[in-house]
XYZ file of C-alpha atoms in Angstrom:
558
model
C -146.078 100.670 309.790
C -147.149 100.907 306.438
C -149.694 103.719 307.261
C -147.122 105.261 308.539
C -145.052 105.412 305.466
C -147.909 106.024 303.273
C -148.783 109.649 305.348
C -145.070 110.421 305.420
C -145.032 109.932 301.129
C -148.254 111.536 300.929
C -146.960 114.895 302.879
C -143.728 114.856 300.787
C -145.687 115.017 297.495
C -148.064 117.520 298.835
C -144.910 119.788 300.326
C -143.294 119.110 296.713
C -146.192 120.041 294.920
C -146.612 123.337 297.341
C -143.068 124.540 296.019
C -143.218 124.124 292.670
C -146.626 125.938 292.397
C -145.215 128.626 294.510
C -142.451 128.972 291.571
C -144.298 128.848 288.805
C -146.704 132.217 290.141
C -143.575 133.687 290.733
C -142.487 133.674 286.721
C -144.207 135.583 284.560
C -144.515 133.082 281.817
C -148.269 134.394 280.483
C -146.916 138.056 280.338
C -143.530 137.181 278.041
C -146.311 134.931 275.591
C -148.851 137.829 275.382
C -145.992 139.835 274.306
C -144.762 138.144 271.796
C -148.007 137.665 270.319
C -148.312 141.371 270.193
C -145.380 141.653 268.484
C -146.080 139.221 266.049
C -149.538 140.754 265.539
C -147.818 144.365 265.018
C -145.746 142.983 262.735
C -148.735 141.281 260.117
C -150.655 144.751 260.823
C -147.845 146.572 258.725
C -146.100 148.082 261.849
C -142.774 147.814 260.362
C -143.930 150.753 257.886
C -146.628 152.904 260.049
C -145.409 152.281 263.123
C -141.500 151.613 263.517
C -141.426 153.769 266.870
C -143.935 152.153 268.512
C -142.410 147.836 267.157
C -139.261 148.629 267.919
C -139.542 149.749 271.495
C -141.834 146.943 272.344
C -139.052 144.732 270.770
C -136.472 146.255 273.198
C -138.653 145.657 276.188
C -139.512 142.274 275.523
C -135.291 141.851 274.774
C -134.760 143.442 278.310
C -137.668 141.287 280.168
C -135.937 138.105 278.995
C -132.657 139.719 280.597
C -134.034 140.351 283.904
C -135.407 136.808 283.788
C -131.885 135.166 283.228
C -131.179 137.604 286.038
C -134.287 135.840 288.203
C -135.566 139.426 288.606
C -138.968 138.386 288.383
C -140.593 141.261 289.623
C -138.613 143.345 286.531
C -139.647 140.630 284.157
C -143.476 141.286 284.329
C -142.938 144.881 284.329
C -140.756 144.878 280.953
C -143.347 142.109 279.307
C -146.569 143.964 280.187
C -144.479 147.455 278.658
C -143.740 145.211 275.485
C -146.920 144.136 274.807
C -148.479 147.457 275.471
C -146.147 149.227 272.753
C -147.126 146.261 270.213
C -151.070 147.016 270.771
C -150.325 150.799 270.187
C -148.004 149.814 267.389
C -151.502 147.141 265.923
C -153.359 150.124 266.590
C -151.670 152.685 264.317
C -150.898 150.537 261.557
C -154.142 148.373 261.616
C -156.366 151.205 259.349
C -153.358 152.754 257.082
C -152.521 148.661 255.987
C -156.445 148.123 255.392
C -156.246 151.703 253.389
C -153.392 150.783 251.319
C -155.623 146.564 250.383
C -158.345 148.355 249.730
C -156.375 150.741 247.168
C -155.064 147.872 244.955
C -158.580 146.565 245.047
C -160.077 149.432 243.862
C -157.501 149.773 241.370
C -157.488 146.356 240.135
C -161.695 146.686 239.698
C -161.325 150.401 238.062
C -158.408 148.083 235.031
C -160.988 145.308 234.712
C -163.763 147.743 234.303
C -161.614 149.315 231.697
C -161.271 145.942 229.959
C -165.053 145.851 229.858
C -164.858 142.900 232.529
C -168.428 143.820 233.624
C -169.939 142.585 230.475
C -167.428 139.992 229.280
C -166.236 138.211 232.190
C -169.318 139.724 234.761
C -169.235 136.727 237.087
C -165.633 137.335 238.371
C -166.058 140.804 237.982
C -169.168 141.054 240.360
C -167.567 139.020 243.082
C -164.973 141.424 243.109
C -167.416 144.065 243.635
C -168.884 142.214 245.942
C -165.852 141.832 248.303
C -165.001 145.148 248.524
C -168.477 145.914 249.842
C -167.850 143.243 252.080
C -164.310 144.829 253.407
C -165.853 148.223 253.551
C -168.568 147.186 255.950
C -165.764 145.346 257.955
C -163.779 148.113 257.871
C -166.303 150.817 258.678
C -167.372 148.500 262.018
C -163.500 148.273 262.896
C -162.825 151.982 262.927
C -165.952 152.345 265.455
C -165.274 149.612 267.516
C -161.523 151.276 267.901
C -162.448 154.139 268.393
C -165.338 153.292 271.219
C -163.058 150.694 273.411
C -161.204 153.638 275.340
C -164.967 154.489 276.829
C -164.949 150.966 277.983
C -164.791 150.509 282.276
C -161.983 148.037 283.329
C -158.831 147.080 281.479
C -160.064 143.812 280.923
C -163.200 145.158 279.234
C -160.894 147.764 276.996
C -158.343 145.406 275.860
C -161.703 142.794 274.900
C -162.831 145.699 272.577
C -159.184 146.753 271.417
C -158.882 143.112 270.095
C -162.056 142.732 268.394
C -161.371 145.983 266.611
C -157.803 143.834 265.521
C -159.889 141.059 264.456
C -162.374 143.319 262.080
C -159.729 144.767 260.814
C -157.647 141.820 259.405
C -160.638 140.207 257.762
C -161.904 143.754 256.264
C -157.827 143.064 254.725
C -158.297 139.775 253.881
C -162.151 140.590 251.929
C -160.051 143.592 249.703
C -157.249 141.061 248.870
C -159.559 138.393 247.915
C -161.418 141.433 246.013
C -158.165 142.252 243.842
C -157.411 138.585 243.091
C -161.033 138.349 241.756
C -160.604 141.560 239.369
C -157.410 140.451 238.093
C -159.515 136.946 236.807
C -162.192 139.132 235.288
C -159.830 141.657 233.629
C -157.197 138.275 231.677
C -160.841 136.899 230.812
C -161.894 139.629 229.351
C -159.015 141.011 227.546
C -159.456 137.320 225.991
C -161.640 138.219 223.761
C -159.936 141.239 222.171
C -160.165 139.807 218.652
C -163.669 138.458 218.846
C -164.573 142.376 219.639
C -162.797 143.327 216.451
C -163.946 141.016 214.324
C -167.409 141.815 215.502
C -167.255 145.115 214.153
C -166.991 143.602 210.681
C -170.792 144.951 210.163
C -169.872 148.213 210.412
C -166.775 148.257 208.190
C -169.019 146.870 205.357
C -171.249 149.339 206.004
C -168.868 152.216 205.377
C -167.382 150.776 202.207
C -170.890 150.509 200.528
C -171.672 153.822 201.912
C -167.939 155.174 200.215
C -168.975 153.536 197.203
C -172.577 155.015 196.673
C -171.074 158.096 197.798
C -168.503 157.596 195.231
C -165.913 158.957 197.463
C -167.733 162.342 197.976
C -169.191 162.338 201.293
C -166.926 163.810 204.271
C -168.621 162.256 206.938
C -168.045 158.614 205.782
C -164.255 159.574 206.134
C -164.880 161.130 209.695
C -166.741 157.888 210.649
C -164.142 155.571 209.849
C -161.501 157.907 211.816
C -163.888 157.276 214.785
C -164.077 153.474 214.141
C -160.383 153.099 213.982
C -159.158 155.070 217.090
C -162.343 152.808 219.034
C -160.373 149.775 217.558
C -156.656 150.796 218.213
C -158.851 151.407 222.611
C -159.734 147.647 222.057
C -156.440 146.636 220.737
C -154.793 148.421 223.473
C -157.081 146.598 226.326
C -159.191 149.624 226.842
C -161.926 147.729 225.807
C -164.947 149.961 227.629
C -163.961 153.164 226.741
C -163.086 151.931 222.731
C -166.617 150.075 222.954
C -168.086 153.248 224.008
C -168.865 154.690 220.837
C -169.342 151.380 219.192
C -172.926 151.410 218.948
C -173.314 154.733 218.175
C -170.949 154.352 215.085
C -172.252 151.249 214.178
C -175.887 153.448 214.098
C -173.829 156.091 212.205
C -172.534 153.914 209.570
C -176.561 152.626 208.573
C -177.831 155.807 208.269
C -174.833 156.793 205.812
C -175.754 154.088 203.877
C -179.185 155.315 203.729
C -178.018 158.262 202.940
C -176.085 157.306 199.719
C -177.519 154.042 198.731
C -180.620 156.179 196.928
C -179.032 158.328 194.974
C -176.183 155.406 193.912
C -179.412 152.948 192.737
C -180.962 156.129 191.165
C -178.072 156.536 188.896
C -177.141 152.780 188.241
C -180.658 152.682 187.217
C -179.910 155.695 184.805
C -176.525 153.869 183.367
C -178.448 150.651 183.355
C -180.981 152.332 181.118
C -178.378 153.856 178.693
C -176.223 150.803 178.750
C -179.399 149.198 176.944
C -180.197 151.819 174.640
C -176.460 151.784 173.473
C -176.958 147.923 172.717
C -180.139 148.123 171.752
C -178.485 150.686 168.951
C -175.443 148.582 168.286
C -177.987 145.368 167.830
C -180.219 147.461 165.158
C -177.346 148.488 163.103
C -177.069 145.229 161.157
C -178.353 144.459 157.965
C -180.680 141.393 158.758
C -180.482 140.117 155.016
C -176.380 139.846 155.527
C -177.261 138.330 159.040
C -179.893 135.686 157.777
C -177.397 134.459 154.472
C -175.623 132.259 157.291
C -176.560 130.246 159.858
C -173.765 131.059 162.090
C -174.520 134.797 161.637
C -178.167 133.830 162.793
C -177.563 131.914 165.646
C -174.601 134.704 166.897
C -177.338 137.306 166.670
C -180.385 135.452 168.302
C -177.665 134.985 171.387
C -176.867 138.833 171.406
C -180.934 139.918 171.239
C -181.256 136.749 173.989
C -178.776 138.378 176.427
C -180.556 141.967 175.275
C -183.641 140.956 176.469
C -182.260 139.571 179.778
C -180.879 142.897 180.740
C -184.059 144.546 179.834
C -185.802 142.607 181.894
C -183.123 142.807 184.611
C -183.356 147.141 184.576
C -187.334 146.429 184.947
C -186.708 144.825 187.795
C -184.464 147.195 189.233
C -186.915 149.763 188.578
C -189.514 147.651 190.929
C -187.168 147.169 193.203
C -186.700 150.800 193.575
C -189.863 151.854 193.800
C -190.314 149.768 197.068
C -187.207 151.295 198.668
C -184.973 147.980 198.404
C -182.578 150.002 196.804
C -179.585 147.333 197.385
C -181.249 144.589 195.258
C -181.899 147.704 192.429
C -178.304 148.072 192.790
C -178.069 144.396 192.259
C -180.373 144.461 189.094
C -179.113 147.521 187.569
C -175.621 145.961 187.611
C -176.910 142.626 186.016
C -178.736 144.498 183.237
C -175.255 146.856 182.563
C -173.082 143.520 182.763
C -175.897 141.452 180.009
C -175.776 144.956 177.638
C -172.269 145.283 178.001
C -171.478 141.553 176.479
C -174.072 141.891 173.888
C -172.593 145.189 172.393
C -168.990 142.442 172.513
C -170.923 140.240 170.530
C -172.935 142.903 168.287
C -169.167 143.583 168.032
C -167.838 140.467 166.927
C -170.337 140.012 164.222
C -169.979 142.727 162.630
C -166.194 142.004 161.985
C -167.110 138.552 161.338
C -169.700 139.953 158.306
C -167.125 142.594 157.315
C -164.623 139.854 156.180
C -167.086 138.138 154.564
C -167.889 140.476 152.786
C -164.444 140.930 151.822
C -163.871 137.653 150.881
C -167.346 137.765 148.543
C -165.759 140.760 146.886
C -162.819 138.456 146.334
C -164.409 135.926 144.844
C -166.706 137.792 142.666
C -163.104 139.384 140.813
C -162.007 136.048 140.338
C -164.793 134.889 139.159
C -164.956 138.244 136.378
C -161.656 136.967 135.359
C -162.159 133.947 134.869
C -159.059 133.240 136.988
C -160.123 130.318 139.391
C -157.066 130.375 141.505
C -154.925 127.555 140.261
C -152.760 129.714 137.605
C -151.592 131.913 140.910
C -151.251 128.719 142.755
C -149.501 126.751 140.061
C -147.140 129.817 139.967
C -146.945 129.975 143.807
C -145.477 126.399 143.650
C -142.960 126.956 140.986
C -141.418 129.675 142.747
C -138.137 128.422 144.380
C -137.233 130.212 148.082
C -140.529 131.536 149.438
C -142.013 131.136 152.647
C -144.375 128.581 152.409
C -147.200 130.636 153.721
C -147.576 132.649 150.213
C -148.570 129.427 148.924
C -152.183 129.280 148.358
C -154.483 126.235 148.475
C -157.539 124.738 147.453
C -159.311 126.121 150.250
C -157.831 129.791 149.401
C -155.841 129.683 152.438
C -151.556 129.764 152.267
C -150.363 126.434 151.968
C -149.804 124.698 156.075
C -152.712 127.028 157.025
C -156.316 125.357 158.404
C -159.771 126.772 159.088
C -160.942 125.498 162.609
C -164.615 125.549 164.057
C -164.962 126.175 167.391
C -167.270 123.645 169.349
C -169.565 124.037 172.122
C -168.096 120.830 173.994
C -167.315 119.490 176.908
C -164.191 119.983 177.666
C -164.987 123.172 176.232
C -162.987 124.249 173.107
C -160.070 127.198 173.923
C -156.700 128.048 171.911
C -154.500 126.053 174.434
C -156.629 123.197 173.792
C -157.155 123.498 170.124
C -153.165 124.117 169.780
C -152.352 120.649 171.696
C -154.669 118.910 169.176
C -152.307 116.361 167.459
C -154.067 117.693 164.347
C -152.675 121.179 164.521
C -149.567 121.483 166.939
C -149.629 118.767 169.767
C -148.654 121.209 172.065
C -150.783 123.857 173.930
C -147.632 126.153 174.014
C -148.160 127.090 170.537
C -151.621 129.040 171.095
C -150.402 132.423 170.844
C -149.912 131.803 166.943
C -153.882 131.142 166.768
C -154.167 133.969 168.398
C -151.745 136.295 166.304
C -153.637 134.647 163.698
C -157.224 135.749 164.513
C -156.237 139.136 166.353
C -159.155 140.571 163.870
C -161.979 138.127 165.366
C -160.356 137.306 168.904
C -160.572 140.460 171.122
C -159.874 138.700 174.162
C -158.285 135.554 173.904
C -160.402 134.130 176.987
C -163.238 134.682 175.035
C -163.802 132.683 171.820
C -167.427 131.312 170.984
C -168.744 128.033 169.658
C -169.450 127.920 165.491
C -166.667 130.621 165.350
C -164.401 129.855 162.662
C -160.466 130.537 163.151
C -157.658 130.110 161.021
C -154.571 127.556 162.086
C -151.418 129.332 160.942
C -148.295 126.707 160.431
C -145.857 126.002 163.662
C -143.361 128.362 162.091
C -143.277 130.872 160.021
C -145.426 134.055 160.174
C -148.612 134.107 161.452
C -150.457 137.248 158.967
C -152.674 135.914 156.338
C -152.436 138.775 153.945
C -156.170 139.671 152.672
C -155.285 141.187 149.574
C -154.772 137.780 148.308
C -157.218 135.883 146.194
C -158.600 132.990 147.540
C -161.339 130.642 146.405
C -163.859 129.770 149.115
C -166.811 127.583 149.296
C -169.995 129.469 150.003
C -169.718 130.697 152.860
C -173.485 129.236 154.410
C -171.642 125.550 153.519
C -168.256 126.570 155.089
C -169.013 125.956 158.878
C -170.725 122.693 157.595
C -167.648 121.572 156.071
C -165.106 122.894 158.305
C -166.879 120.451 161.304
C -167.326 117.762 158.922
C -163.618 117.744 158.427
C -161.976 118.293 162.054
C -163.977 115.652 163.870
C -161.893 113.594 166.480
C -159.042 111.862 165.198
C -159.003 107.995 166.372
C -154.899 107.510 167.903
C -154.074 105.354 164.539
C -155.366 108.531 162.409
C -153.385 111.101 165.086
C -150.195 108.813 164.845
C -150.203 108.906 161.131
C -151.244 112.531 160.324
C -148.312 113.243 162.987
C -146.414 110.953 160.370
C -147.885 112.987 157.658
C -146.628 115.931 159.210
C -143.096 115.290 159.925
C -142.842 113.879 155.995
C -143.673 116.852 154.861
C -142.199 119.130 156.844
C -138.912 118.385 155.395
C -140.299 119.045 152.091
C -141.298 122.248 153.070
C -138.695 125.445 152.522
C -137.881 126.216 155.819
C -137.747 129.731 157.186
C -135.820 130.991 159.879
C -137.318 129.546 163.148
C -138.540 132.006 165.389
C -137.956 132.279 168.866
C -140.417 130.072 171.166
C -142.969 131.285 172.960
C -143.600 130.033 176.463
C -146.477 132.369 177.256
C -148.892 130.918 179.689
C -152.053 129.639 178.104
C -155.674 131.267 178.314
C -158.701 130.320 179.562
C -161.266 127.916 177.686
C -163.923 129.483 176.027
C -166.994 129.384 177.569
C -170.772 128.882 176.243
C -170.749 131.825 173.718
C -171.837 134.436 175.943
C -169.200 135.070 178.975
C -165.883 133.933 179.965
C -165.742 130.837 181.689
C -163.109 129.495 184.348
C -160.925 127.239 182.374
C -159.665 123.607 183.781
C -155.958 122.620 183.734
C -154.444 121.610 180.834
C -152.984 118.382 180.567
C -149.588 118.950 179.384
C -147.972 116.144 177.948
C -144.055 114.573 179.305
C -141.608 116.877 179.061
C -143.738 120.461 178.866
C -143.808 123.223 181.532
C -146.325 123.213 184.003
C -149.307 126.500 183.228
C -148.985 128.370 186.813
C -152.117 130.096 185.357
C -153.755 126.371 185.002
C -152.602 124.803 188.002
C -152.968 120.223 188.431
């Protein structure tokens, strides 16, 4: 019984089975996939733009085979899918080479602006894999267009539509090689145009180079001019990202730029040799003038001149060097020399200068003296008179010390901190403030020239804290000699201890209201100079240190 049931179940299955296999041949379920894949594939190949015609009747006929199978026209189903996905290859194969065309145009394109950014040399590793992948596509590409163009000589359909697909296949990774191609050149070009500045201020060489060649040429040579032109249009390429073609000419202006130097440089160290050599004569001149007996009656007149024939002999020896120099063609360090030797000869006709002011009012004041001393008239009638005359300015007064009464001689020191009128005008002694230097200064207009530039053993006069600052020579004064004066001078303005400050500032303010008192004039806030430096050149002076309640120097900043 049961092996009778078991055959019956066993032919129902295999009758079961029979049917549905029969109705699954009879739908054409593989041709509606293939032709939608087709489509698909059309669609990715660009077919939408080179081949609308061809997509959209393969999309109608794949539309009208799912139609006729709703209908169960089977036989109208197959037909309809196999049309679709013919129209889709034909559609794959039009639009296959114009979408690889159009890849391989931004690649190219996006290569040809990184080249122009001068990617090859500054960013060359993501440049040359760009290259690289567009060879790649080409060769891809190349093989595609053959293998399309041989599959129609193929035998069999099977054998065509084998070929007709590989040919698909080349194509999309010839696509995919020029995309990754672009991406690559894009890197390269953002890493190059990077480095923009660093390009610019690499070119720093060159600029130098034109501004020494301008200044030997001392403006007069054309072609320094048309050089720079060139240099600046190369810069505004870089600055714009056309880095190659602005690099370009780099190296041939940078070459340009040297030889104008050469060029000029000669001539400029011949003549700076010439100017270096006159310079010296002039001092040399100025230096010889003086009358060595006047110069040797004081000590400070000795020691003032021994500095000027020290920094004279410096700058002789300075212009011999530049003339060695020259003669083995290192014409910048002449240059160098020549300068050094016009700078030393230039200061000592300043101090030749200086002296002979300096022995001119001596020699004044020994005139002076010698007339008193004729008259018998020793100073003290005038004086005596001076005092008994009721509403004068203090200042015609005359002293001991053959200065107007309030007035002061003042030494300047070599020290350290170095002696300059701000600082001498703070001393408690004088003014305790450094705001008061310009009356010094108005005071000793005939020695000072520059008021940066005082020097050590010079001796200035301290005018009051009001009233007028001239010291009117054609008064008699009596003096000590003057080879004691410095001597004396030092001996008397050595550093106050703070008891002897506080009381002389005591002192002061006593006698300040016995003074008569002029009209006040108006304060001057002007910004303090410079110490003076060692005797010779001007020296970079530190920042006062104003007491409470003055203005801060903005020339002398904390």
């Amino acid at each position: 019984m049961k092996s009778i049931q078991t055959k019956i179940f066993t032919s129902f299955i295999l009758l079961l089975a029979g049917v549905l296999v029969a109705c699954g041949a009879e739908l054409p379920i593989q041709e509606l996939s293939e032709a939608k894949n087709a489509i698909t594939r059309a669609k990715s190949a660009g077919a939408e733009k080179y081949a609308p015609t061809e997509l959209e009747e393969a999309r109608k006929s794949l539309l009208n085979a799912h139609q006729k199978a709703s209908e169960e026209d089977l036989g109208e189903t197959k037909k309809s899918a196999d049309y679709a996905r013919a129209k889709a290859l034909d559609a794959s194969e039009k639009s296959f080479p114009s979408a690889v065309e159009d890849v391989r145009k931004e690649s190219n394109a996006s290569i040809d602006s990184a080249d122009e950014a001068y990617a090859s040399q500054l960013a060359s590793e993501p440049y040359n894999a760009a290259v690289q992948l567009r060879k790649e596509g080409d060769t891809l590409r190349e093989t595609a267009d053959k293998t399309l163009e041989s599959y129609p000589r193929e035998s069999g359909d099977d054998a065509k539509l084998k070929t007709r697909l590989a040919a698909f296949d080349q194509y999309e990774s010839a696509r995919q090689k020029y995309a990754d191609s672009k991406k690559s050149a894009d890197e390269s070009k953002i890493l190059a145009l990077s480095q923009k500045q660093q390009l610019i201020d690499s070119l720093a060489d060159i600029e130098k180079n034109l501004s020494d060649a301008d200044k030997y040429a001392e403006g007069k040579d054309p072609e320094v001019n048309e050089t720079r032109v060139r240099l600046d249009a190369s810069k505004y390429k870089i600055e714009e990202g056309k880095i190659r073609d602005g690099y370009a000419e780099i190296d041939d202006i940078r070459k340009k730029s040297g030889e104008l130097v050469a060029k000029n440089i000669k001539a400029y160290a011949e003549k700076q040799k010439e100017l270096a050599k006159q310079s010296i004569a002039s001092a040399t001149t100025k230096l010889a003038s003086f009358d060595k007996t006047k110069v040797n009656a004081s000590r400070d007149f000795q020691v003032s001149y021994q500095r000027a024939e020290e920094n004279l002999k410096a700058a002789e020896e300075s212009r011999v060097s530049a003339e060695d120099l020259y003669s083995s063609e290192k014409y910048e360090d002449s240059i160098s020399r020549s300068d050094e030797a016009i700078r030393l000869s230039r200061i000592v006709v300043d101090q030749a200068t200086e002296l002979a002011d300096r022995l001119e009012r001596k020699s004044a004041s020994d005139q002076y003296a010698n007339r008193d001393t004729k008259n018998g008239n020793d100073g003290k009638t005038k004086t005596n008179k001076n005092e008994s005359t009721n509403g004068k300015n203090s200042s015609d007064k005359i002293g001991e010390d053959g200065l107007p009464e309030g007035w002061k001689r003042y030494v300047v020191r070599k020290k350290v901190p170095a002696d300059c009128l701000w600082r001498i005008a703070k001393d408690k002694r004088h003014y305790g403030t450094s705001k008061l230097w310009k009356r010094i200064y108005d005071a000793n207009r005939g020695k000072i020239k520059n008021p940066n530039l005082i020097f050590p053993k010079q001796v200035l006069l301290i005018p009051p804290a009001k009233g007028s600052t001239k010291f009117h020579k054609n008064q008699p004064s009596k003096k000590k000699p003057v080879t004691e004066e410095v001597e004396a001078i030092e001996q008397n303005q050595k550093p106050a201890t703070p008891e002897e400050s506080e009381t002389e500032s005591g002192d002061s303010e006593s006698n300040k209201k016995n003074e008569v008192k002029d009209p006040e004039p108006p304060t001057e806030e002007t910004t303090p100079p410079p110490e003076a430096g060692g005797g010779e050149t001007e020296q970079p002076a530190p920042a006062p240190e104003e007491e409470a309640g003055e203005e801060e120097n903005p020339e002398n900043p904390q």
